[in-house]
PDB file of C-alpha atoms in Angstrom:
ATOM      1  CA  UNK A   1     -99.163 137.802  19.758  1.00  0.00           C
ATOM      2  CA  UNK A   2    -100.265 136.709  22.886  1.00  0.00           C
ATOM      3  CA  UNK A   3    -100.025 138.833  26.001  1.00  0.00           C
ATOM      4  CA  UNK A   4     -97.034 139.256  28.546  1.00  0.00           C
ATOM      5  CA  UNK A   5     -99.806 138.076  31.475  1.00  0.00           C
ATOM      6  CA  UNK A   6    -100.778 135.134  29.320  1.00  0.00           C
ATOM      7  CA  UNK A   7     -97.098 134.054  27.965  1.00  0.00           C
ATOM      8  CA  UNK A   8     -95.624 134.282  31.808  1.00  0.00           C
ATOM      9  CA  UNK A   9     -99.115 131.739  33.024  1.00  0.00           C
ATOM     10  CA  UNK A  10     -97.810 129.292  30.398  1.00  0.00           C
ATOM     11  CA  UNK A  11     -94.592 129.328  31.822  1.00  0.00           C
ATOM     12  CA  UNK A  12     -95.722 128.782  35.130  1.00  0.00           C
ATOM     13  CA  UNK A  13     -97.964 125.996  33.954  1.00  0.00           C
ATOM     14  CA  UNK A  14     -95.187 124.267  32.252  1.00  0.00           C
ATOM     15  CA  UNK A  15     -92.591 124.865  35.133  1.00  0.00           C
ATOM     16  CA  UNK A  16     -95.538 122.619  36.948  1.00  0.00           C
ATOM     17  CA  UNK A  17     -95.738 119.924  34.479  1.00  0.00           C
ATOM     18  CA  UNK A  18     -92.421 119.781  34.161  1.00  0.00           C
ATOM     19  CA  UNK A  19     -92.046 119.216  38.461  1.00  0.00           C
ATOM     20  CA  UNK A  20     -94.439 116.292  37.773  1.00  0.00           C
ATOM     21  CA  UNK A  21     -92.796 114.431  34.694  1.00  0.00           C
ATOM     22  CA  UNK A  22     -89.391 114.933  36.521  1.00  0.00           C
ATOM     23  CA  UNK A  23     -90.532 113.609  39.571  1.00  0.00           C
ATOM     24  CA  UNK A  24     -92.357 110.637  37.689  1.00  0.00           C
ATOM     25  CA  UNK A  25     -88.939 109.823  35.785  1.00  0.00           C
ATOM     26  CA  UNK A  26     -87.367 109.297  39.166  1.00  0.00           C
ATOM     27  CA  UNK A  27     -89.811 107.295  40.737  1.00  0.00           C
ATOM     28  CA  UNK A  28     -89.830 105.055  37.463  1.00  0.00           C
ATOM     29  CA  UNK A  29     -85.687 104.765  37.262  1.00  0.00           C
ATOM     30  CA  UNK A  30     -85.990 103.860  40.853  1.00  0.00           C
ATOM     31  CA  UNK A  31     -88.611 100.657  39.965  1.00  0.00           C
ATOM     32  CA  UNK A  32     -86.741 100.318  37.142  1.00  0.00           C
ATOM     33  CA  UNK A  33     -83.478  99.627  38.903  1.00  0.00           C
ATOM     34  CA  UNK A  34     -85.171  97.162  41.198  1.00  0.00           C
ATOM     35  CA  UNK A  35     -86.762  95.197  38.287  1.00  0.00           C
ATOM     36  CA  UNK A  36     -83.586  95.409  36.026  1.00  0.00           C
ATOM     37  CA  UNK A  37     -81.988  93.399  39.117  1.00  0.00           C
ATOM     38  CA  UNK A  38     -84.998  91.044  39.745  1.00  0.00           C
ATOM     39  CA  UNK A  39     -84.530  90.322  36.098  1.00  0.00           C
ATOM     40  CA  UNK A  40     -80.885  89.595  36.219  1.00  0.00           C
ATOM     41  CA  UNK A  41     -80.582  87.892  39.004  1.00  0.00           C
ATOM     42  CA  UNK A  42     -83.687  85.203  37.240  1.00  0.00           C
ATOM     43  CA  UNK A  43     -82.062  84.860  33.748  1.00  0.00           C
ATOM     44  CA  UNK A  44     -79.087  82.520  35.228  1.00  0.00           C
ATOM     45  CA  UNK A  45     -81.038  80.690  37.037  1.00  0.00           C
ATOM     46  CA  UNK A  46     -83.343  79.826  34.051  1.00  0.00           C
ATOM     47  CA  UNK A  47     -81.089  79.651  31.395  1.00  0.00           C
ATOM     48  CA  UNK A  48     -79.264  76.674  33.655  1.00  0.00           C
ATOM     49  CA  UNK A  49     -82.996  74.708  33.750  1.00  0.00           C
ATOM     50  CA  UNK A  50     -82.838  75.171  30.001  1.00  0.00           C
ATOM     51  CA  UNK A  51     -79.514  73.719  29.629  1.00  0.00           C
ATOM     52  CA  UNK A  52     -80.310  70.901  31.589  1.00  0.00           C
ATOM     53  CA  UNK A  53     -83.368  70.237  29.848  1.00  0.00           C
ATOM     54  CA  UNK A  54     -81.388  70.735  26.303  1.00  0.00           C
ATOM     55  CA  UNK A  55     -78.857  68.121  27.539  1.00  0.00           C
ATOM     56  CA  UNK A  56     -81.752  65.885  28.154  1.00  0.00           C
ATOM     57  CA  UNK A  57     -83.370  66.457  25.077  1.00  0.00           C
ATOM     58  CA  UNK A  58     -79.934  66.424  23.183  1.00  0.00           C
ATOM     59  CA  UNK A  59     -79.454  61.993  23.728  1.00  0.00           C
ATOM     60  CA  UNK A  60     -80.347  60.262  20.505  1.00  0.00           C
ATOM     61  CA  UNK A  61     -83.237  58.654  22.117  1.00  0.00           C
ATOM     62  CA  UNK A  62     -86.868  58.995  21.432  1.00  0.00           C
ATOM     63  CA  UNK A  63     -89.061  61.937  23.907  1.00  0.00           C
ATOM     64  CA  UNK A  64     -91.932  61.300  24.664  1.00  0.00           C
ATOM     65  CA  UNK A  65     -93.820  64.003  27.059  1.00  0.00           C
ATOM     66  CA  UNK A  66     -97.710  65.046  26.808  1.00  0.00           C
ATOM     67  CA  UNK A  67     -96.326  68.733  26.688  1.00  0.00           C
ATOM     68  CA  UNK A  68     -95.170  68.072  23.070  1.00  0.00           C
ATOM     69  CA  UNK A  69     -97.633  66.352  21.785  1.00  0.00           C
ATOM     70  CA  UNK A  70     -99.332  68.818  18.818  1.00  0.00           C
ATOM     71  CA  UNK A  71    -103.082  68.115  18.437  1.00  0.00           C
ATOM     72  CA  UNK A  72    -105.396  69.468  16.222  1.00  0.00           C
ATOM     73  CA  UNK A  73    -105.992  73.485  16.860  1.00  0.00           C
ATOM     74  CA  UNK A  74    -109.577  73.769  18.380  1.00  0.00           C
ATOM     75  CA  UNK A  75    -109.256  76.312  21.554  1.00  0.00           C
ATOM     76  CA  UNK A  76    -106.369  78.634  21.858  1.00  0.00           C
ATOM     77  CA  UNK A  77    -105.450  80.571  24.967  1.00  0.00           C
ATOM     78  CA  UNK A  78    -103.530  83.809  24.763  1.00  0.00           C
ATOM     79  CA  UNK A  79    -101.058  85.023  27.792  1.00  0.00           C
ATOM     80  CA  UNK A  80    -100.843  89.202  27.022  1.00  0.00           C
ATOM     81  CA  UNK A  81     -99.015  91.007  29.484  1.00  0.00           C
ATOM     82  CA  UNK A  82     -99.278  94.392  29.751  1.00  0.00           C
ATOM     83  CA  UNK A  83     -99.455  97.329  32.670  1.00  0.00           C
ATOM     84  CA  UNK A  84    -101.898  99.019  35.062  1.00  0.00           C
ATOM     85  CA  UNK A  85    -101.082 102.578  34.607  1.00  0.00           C
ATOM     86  CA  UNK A  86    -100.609 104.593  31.849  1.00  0.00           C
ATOM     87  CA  UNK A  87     -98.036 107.571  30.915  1.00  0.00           C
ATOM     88  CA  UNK A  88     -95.148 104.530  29.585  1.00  0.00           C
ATOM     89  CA  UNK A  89     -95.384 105.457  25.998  1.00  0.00           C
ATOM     90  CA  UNK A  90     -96.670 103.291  23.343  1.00  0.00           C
ATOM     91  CA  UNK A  91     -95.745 100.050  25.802  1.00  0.00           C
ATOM     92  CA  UNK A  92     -99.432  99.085  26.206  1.00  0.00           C
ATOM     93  CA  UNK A  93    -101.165 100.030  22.723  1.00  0.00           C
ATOM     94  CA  UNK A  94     -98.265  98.399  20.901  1.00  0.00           C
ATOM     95  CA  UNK A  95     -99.383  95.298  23.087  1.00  0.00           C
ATOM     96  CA  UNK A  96    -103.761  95.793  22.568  1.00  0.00           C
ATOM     97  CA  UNK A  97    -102.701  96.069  18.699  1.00  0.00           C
ATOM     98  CA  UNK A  98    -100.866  93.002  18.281  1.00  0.00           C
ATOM     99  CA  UNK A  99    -103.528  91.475  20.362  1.00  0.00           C
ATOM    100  CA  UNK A 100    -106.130  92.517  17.999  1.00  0.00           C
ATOM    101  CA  UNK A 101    -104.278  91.428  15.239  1.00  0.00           C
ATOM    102  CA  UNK A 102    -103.504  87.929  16.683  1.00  0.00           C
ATOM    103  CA  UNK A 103    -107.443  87.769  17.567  1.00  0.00           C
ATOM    104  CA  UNK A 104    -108.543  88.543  14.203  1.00  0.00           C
ATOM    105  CA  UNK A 105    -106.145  86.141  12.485  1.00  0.00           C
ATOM    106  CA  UNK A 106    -107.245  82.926  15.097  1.00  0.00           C
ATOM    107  CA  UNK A 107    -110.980  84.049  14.971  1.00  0.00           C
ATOM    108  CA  UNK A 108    -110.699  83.292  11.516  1.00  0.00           C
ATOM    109  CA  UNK A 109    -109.420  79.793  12.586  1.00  0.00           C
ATOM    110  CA  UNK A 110    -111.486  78.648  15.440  1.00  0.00           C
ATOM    111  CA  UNK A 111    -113.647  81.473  15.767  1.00  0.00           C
ATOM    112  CA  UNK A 112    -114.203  84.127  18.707  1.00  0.00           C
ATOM    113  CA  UNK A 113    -115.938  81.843  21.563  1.00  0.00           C
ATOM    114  CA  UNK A 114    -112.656  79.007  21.144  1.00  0.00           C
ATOM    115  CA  UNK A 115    -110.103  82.506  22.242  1.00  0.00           C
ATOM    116  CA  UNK A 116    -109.736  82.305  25.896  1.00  0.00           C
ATOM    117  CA  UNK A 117    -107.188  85.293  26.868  1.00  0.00           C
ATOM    118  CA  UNK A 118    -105.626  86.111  30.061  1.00  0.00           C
ATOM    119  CA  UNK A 119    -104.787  89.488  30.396  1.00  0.00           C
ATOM    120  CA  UNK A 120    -101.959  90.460  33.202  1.00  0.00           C
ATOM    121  CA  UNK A 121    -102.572  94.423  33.187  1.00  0.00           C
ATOM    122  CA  UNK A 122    -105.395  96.407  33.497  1.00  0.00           C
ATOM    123  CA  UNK A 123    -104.803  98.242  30.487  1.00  0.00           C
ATOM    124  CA  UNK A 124    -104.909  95.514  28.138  1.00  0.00           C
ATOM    125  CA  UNK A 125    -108.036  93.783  30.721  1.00  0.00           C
ATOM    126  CA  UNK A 126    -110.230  96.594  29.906  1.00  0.00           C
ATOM    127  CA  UNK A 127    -108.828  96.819  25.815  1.00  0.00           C
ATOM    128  CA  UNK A 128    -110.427  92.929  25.859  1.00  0.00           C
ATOM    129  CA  UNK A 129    -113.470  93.368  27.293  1.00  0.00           C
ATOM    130  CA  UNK A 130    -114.160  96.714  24.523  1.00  0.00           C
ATOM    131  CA  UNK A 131    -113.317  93.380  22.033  1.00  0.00           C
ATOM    132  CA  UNK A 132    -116.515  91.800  23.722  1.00  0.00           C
ATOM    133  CA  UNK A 133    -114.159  89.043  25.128  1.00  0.00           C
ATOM    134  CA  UNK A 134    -114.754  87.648  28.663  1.00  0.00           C
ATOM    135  CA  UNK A 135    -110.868  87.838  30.667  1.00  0.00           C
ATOM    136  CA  UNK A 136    -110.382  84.574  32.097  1.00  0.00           C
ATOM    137  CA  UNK A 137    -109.324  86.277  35.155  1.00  0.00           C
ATOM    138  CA  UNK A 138    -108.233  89.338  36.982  1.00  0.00           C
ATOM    139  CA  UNK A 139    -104.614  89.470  37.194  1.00  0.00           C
ATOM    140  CA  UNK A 140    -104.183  93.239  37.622  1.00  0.00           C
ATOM    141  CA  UNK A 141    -101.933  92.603  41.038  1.00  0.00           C
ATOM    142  CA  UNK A 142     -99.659  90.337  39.065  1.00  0.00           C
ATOM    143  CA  UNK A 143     -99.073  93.092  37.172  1.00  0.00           C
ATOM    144  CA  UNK A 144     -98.400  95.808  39.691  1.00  0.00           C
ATOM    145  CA  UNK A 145     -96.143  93.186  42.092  1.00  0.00           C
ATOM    146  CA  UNK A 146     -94.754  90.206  40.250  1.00  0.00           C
ATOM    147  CA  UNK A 147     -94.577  87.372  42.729  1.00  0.00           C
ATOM    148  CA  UNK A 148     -93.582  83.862  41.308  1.00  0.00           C
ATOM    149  CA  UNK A 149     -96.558  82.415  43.492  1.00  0.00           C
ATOM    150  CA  UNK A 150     -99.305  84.134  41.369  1.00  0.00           C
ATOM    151  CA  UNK A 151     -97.206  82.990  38.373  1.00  0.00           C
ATOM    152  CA  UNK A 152     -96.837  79.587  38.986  1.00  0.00           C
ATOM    153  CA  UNK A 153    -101.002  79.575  39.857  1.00  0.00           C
ATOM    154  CA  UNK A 154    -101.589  80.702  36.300  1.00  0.00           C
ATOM    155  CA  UNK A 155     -99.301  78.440  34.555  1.00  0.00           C
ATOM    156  CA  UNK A 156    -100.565  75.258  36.381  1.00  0.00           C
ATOM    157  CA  UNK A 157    -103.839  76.798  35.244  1.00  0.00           C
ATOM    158  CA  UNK A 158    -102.182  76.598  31.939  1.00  0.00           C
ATOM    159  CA  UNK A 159    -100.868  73.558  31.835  1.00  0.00           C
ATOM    160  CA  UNK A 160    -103.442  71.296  33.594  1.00  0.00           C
ATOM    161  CA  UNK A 161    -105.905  72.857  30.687  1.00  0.00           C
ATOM    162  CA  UNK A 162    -103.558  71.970  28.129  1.00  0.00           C
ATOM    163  CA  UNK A 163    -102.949  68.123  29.527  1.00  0.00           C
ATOM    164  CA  UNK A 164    -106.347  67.891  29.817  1.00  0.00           C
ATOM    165  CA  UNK A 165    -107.315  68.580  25.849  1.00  0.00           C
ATOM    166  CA  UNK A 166    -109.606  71.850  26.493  1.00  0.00           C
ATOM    167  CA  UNK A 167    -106.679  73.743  25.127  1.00  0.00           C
ATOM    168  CA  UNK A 168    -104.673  72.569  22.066  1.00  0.00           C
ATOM    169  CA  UNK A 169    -102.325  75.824  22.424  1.00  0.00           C
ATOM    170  CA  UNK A 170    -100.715  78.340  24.383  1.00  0.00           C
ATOM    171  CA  UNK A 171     -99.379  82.070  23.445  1.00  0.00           C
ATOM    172  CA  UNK A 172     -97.428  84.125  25.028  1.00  0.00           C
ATOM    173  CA  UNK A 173     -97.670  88.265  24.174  1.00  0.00           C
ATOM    174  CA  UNK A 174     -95.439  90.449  25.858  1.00  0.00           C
ATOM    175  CA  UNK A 175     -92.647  93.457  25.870  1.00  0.00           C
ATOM    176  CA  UNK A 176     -89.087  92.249  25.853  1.00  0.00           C
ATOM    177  CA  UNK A 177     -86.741  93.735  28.031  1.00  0.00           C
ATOM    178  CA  UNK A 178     -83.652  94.927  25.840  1.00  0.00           C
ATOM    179  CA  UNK A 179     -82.031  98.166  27.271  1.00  0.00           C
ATOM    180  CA  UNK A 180     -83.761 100.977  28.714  1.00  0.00           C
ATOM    181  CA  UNK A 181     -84.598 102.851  25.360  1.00  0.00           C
ATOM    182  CA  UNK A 182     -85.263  99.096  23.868  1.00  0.00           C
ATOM    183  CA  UNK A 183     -88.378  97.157  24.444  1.00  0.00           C
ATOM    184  CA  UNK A 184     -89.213  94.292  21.930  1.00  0.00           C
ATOM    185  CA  UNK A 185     -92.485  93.162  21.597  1.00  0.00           C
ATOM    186  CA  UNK A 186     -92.376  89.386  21.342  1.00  0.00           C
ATOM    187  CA  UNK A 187     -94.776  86.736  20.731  1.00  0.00           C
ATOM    188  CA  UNK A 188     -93.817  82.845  21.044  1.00  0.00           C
ATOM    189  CA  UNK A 189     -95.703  79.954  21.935  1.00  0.00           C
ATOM    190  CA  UNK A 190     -95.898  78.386  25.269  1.00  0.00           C
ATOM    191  CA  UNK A 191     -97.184  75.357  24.507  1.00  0.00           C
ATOM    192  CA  UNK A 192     -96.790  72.732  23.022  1.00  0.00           C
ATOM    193  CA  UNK A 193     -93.515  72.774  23.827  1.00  0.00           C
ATOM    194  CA  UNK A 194     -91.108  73.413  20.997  1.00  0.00           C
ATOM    195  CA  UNK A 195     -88.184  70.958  21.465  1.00  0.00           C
ATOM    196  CA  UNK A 196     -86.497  72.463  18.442  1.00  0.00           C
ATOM    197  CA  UNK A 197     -85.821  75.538  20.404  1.00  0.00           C
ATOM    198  CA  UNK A 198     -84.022  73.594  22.772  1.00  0.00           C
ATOM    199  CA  UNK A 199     -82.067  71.313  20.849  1.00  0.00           C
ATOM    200  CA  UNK A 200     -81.098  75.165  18.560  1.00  0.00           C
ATOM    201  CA  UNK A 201     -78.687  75.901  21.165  1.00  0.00           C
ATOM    202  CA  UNK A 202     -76.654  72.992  21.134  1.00  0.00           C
ATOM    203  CA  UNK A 203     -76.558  72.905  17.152  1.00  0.00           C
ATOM    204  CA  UNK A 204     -75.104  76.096  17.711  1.00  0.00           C
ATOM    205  CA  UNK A 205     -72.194  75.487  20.105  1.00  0.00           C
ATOM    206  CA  UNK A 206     -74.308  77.235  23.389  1.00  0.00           C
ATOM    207  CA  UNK A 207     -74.313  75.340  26.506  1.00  0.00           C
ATOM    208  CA  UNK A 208     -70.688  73.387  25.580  1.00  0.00           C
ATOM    209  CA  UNK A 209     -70.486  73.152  29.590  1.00  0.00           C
ATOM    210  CA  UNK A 210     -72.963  70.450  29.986  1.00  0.00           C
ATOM    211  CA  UNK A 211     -71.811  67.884  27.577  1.00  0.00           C
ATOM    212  CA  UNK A 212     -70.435  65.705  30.530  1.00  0.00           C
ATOM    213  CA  UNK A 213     -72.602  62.607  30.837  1.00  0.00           C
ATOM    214  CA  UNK A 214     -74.698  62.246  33.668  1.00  0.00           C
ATOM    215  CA  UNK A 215     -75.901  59.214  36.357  1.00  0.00           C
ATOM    216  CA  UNK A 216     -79.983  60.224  36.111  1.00  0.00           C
ATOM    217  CA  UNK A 217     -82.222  58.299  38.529  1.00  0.00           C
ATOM    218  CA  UNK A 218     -84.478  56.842  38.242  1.00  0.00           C
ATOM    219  CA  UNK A 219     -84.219  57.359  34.792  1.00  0.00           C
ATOM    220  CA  UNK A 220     -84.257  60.585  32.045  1.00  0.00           C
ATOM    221  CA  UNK A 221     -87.681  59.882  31.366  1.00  0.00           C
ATOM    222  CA  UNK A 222     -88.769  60.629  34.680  1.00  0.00           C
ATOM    223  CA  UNK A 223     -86.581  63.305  35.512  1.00  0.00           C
ATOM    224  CA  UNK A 224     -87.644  64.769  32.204  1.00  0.00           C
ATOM    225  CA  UNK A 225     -91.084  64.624  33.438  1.00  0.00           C
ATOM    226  CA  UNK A 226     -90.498  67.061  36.292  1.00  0.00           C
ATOM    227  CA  UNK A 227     -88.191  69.061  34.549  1.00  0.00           C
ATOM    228  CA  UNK A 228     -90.610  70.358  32.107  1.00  0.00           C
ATOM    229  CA  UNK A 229     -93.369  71.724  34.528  1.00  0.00           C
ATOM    230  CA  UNK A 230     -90.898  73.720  36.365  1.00  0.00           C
ATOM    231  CA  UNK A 231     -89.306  75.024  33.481  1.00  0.00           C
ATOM    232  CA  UNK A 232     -93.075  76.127  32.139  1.00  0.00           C
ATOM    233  CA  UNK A 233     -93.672  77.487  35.821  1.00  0.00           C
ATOM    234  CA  UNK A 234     -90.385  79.430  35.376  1.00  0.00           C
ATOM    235  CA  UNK A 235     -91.052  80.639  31.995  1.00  0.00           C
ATOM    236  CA  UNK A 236     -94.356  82.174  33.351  1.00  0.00           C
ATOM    237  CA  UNK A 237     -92.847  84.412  35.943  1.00  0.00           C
ATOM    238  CA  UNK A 238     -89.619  85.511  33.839  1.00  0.00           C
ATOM    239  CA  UNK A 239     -91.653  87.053  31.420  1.00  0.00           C
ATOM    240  CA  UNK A 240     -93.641  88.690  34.248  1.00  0.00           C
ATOM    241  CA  UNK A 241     -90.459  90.194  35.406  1.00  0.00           C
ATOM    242  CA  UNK A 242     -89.126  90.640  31.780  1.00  0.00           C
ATOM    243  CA  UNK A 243     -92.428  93.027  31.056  1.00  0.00           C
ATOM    244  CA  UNK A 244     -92.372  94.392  33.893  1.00  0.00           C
ATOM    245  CA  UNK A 245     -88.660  95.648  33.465  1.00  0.00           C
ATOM    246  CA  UNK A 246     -89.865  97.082  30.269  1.00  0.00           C
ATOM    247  CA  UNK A 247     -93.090  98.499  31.530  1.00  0.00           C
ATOM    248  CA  UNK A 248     -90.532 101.148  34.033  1.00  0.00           C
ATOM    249  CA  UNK A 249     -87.608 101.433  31.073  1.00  0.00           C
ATOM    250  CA  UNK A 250     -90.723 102.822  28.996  1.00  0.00           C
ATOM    251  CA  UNK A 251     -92.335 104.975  31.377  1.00  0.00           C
ATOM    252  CA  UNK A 252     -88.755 105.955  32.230  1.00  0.00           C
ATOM    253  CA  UNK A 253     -87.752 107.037  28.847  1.00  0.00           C
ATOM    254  CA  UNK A 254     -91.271 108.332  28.195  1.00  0.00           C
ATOM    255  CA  UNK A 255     -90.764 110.687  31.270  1.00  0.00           C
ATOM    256  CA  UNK A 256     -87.121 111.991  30.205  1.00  0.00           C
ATOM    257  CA  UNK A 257     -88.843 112.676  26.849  1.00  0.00           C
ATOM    258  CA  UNK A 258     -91.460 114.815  28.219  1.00  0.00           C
ATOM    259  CA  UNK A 259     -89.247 116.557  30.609  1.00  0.00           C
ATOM    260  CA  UNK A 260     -86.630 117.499  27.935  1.00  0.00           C
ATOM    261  CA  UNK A 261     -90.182 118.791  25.686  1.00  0.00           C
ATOM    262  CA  UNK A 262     -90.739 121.113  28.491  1.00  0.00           C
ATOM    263  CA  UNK A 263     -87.944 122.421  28.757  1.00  0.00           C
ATOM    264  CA  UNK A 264     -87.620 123.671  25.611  1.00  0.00           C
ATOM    265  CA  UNK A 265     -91.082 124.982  25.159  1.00  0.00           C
ATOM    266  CA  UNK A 266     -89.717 126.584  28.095  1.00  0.00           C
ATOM    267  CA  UNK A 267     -87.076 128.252  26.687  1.00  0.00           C
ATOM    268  CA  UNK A 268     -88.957 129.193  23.566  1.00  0.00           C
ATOM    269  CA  UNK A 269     -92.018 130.775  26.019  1.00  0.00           C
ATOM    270  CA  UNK A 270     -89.094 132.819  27.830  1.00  0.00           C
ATOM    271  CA  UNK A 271     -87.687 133.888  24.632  1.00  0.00           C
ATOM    272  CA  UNK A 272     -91.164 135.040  22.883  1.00  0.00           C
ATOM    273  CA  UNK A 273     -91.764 136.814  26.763  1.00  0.00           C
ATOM    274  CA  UNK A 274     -88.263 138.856  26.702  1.00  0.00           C
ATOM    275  CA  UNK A 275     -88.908 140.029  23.212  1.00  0.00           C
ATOM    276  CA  UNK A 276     -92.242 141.048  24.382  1.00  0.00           C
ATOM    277  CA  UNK A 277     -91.211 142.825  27.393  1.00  0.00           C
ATOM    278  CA  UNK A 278     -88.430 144.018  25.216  1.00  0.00           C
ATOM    279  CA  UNK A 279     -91.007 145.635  22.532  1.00  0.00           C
ATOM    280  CA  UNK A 280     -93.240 146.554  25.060  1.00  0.00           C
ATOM    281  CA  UNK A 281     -90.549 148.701  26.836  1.00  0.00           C
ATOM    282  CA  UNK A 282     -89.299 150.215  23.620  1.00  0.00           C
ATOM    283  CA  UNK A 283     -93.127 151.468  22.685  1.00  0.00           C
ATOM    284  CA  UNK A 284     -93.238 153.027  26.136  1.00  0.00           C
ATOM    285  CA  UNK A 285     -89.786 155.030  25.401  1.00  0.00           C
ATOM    286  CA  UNK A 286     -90.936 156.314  22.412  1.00  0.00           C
ATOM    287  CA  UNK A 287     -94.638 157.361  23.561  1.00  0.00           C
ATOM    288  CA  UNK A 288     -92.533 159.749  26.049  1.00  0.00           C
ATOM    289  CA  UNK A 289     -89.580 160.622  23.761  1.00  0.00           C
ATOM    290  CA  UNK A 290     -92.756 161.619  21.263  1.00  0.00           C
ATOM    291  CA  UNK A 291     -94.848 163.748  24.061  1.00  0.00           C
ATOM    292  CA  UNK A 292     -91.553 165.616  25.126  1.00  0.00           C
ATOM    293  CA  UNK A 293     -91.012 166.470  21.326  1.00  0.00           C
ATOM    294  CA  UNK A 294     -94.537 167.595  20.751  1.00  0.00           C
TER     295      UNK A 294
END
């Protein structure tokens, strides 16, 4: 059994750790709270370009855009977001493993040199390079402070690749932001566009509001044409917010977690100390009672 002197310097070291990890939950609620509402106050304004473009897409008429158009799979680019910091949980290595998974299964296809990837966190930036893969880019402040200018830079990036035939296909890796103990790790492609997932709504009753018929000018074809890069541009930056809502509800959660662990190892340090002290006291009473016998 360890020593009173030693048992009471584990306390004190946990009563320390347990200032930090409390102090770190707070700080990560507070972010949390502020990109919970950045979040929130996005999603309407997306889901609306979404509905639009469904209602577009929705006329029996034929669609022709270069952002559908599925080519032959040559070069594929991969979008992973993930943080800069660690102490969130398994939030970035559930991220790095589906990335390695998803690497393995394209190098197989198109081999390792035809993988660009673009990681958004330093975390998973350094995880790529180990992989012997060259980032296309350093996009640890994107990470840190979502801004939709950044956002929209890389998805242009993105987009003008994919027009231009380097690219034949666009993924997008991140953490879903569900509830604060729930973070979903999704992967869907970003391009080529997937008009089914537009048109799914409608077959399913959502967006009954916009079934009025419009007056579109010049015509749907055009409007459809600058409809779709913003939407892309948009799509870029929610899911920037979106992981970066998750990245705080982890580190959150992963903080409460390690508070409430220190407490009770607390608890069971003071309890081992008392029955120490306890035992140590009784030994000392009967040393004495025994000398005053003898």
């Amino acid at each position: 059994m360890a020593s009173l002197k030693e048992v009471k310097g584990r306390i004190n070291s946990i009563n320390g750790t347990l200032k930090i990890t409390s102090a770190m939950k707070m700080v990560a609620s507070s972010k949390l709270h502020k990109a919970q509402e950045a979040i929130e106050n996005m999603l309407p304004y997306e889901r609306r370009l979404h509905r639009m473009l469904t209602n577009f897409l929705s006329a029996e008429q034929s669609v022709e855009s270069p952002f559908i158009v599925k080519r032959e799979v040559k070069k594929i680019a991969i979008v992973v977001f993930a943080s800069n910091s660690s102490l969130c949980g398994g939030f970035n290595m559930n991220v790095i493993r589906h990335l390695n998974e998803m690497i393995a299964e394209y190098e197989a296809k198109v081999g390792k040199e035809n993988l660009l990837v673009y990681p958004v966190g330093r975390k998973v930036a350094d995880a790529v390079k180990k992989l012997g893969i060259d980032p296309m880019g350093d996009f640890q402040h994107m990470s840190g402070k979502p801004n939709y200018k950044e956002a929209s830079d890389l998805a242009t990036d993105l987009i003008n690749r994919f027009l231009s035939g380097e690219i034949q296909q666009v993924e997008l890796l991140y953490n879903h932001f569900k509830s604060t103990s729930t973070q979903v790790l999704t992967c869907e492609t970003y391009l080529p566009f997937d008009l089914s997932a537009e048109t799914a709504g409608k077959d399913k009753g959502e967006g009954a509001d916009m079934q009025a018929d419009y007056i579109v000018e010049p015509s749907s074809a055009q409007v459809l044409q600058e409809l779709l890069p913003k939407v892309l541009r948009m799509k870029i930056y929610t899911v920037l917010l979106d992981s970066n809502a998750a990245e705080h509800a982890a580190r959150t959660m992963a903080m409460q977690i390690a508070t409430d662990n220190a407490n009770e190892l607390i608890q069971d340090l003071t309890l081992i100390y008392n029955k120490s002290r306890q035992q140590a006291i009784t030994n000392e009473l009967l040393d004495i009672i025994g000398g005053t016998m003898a």
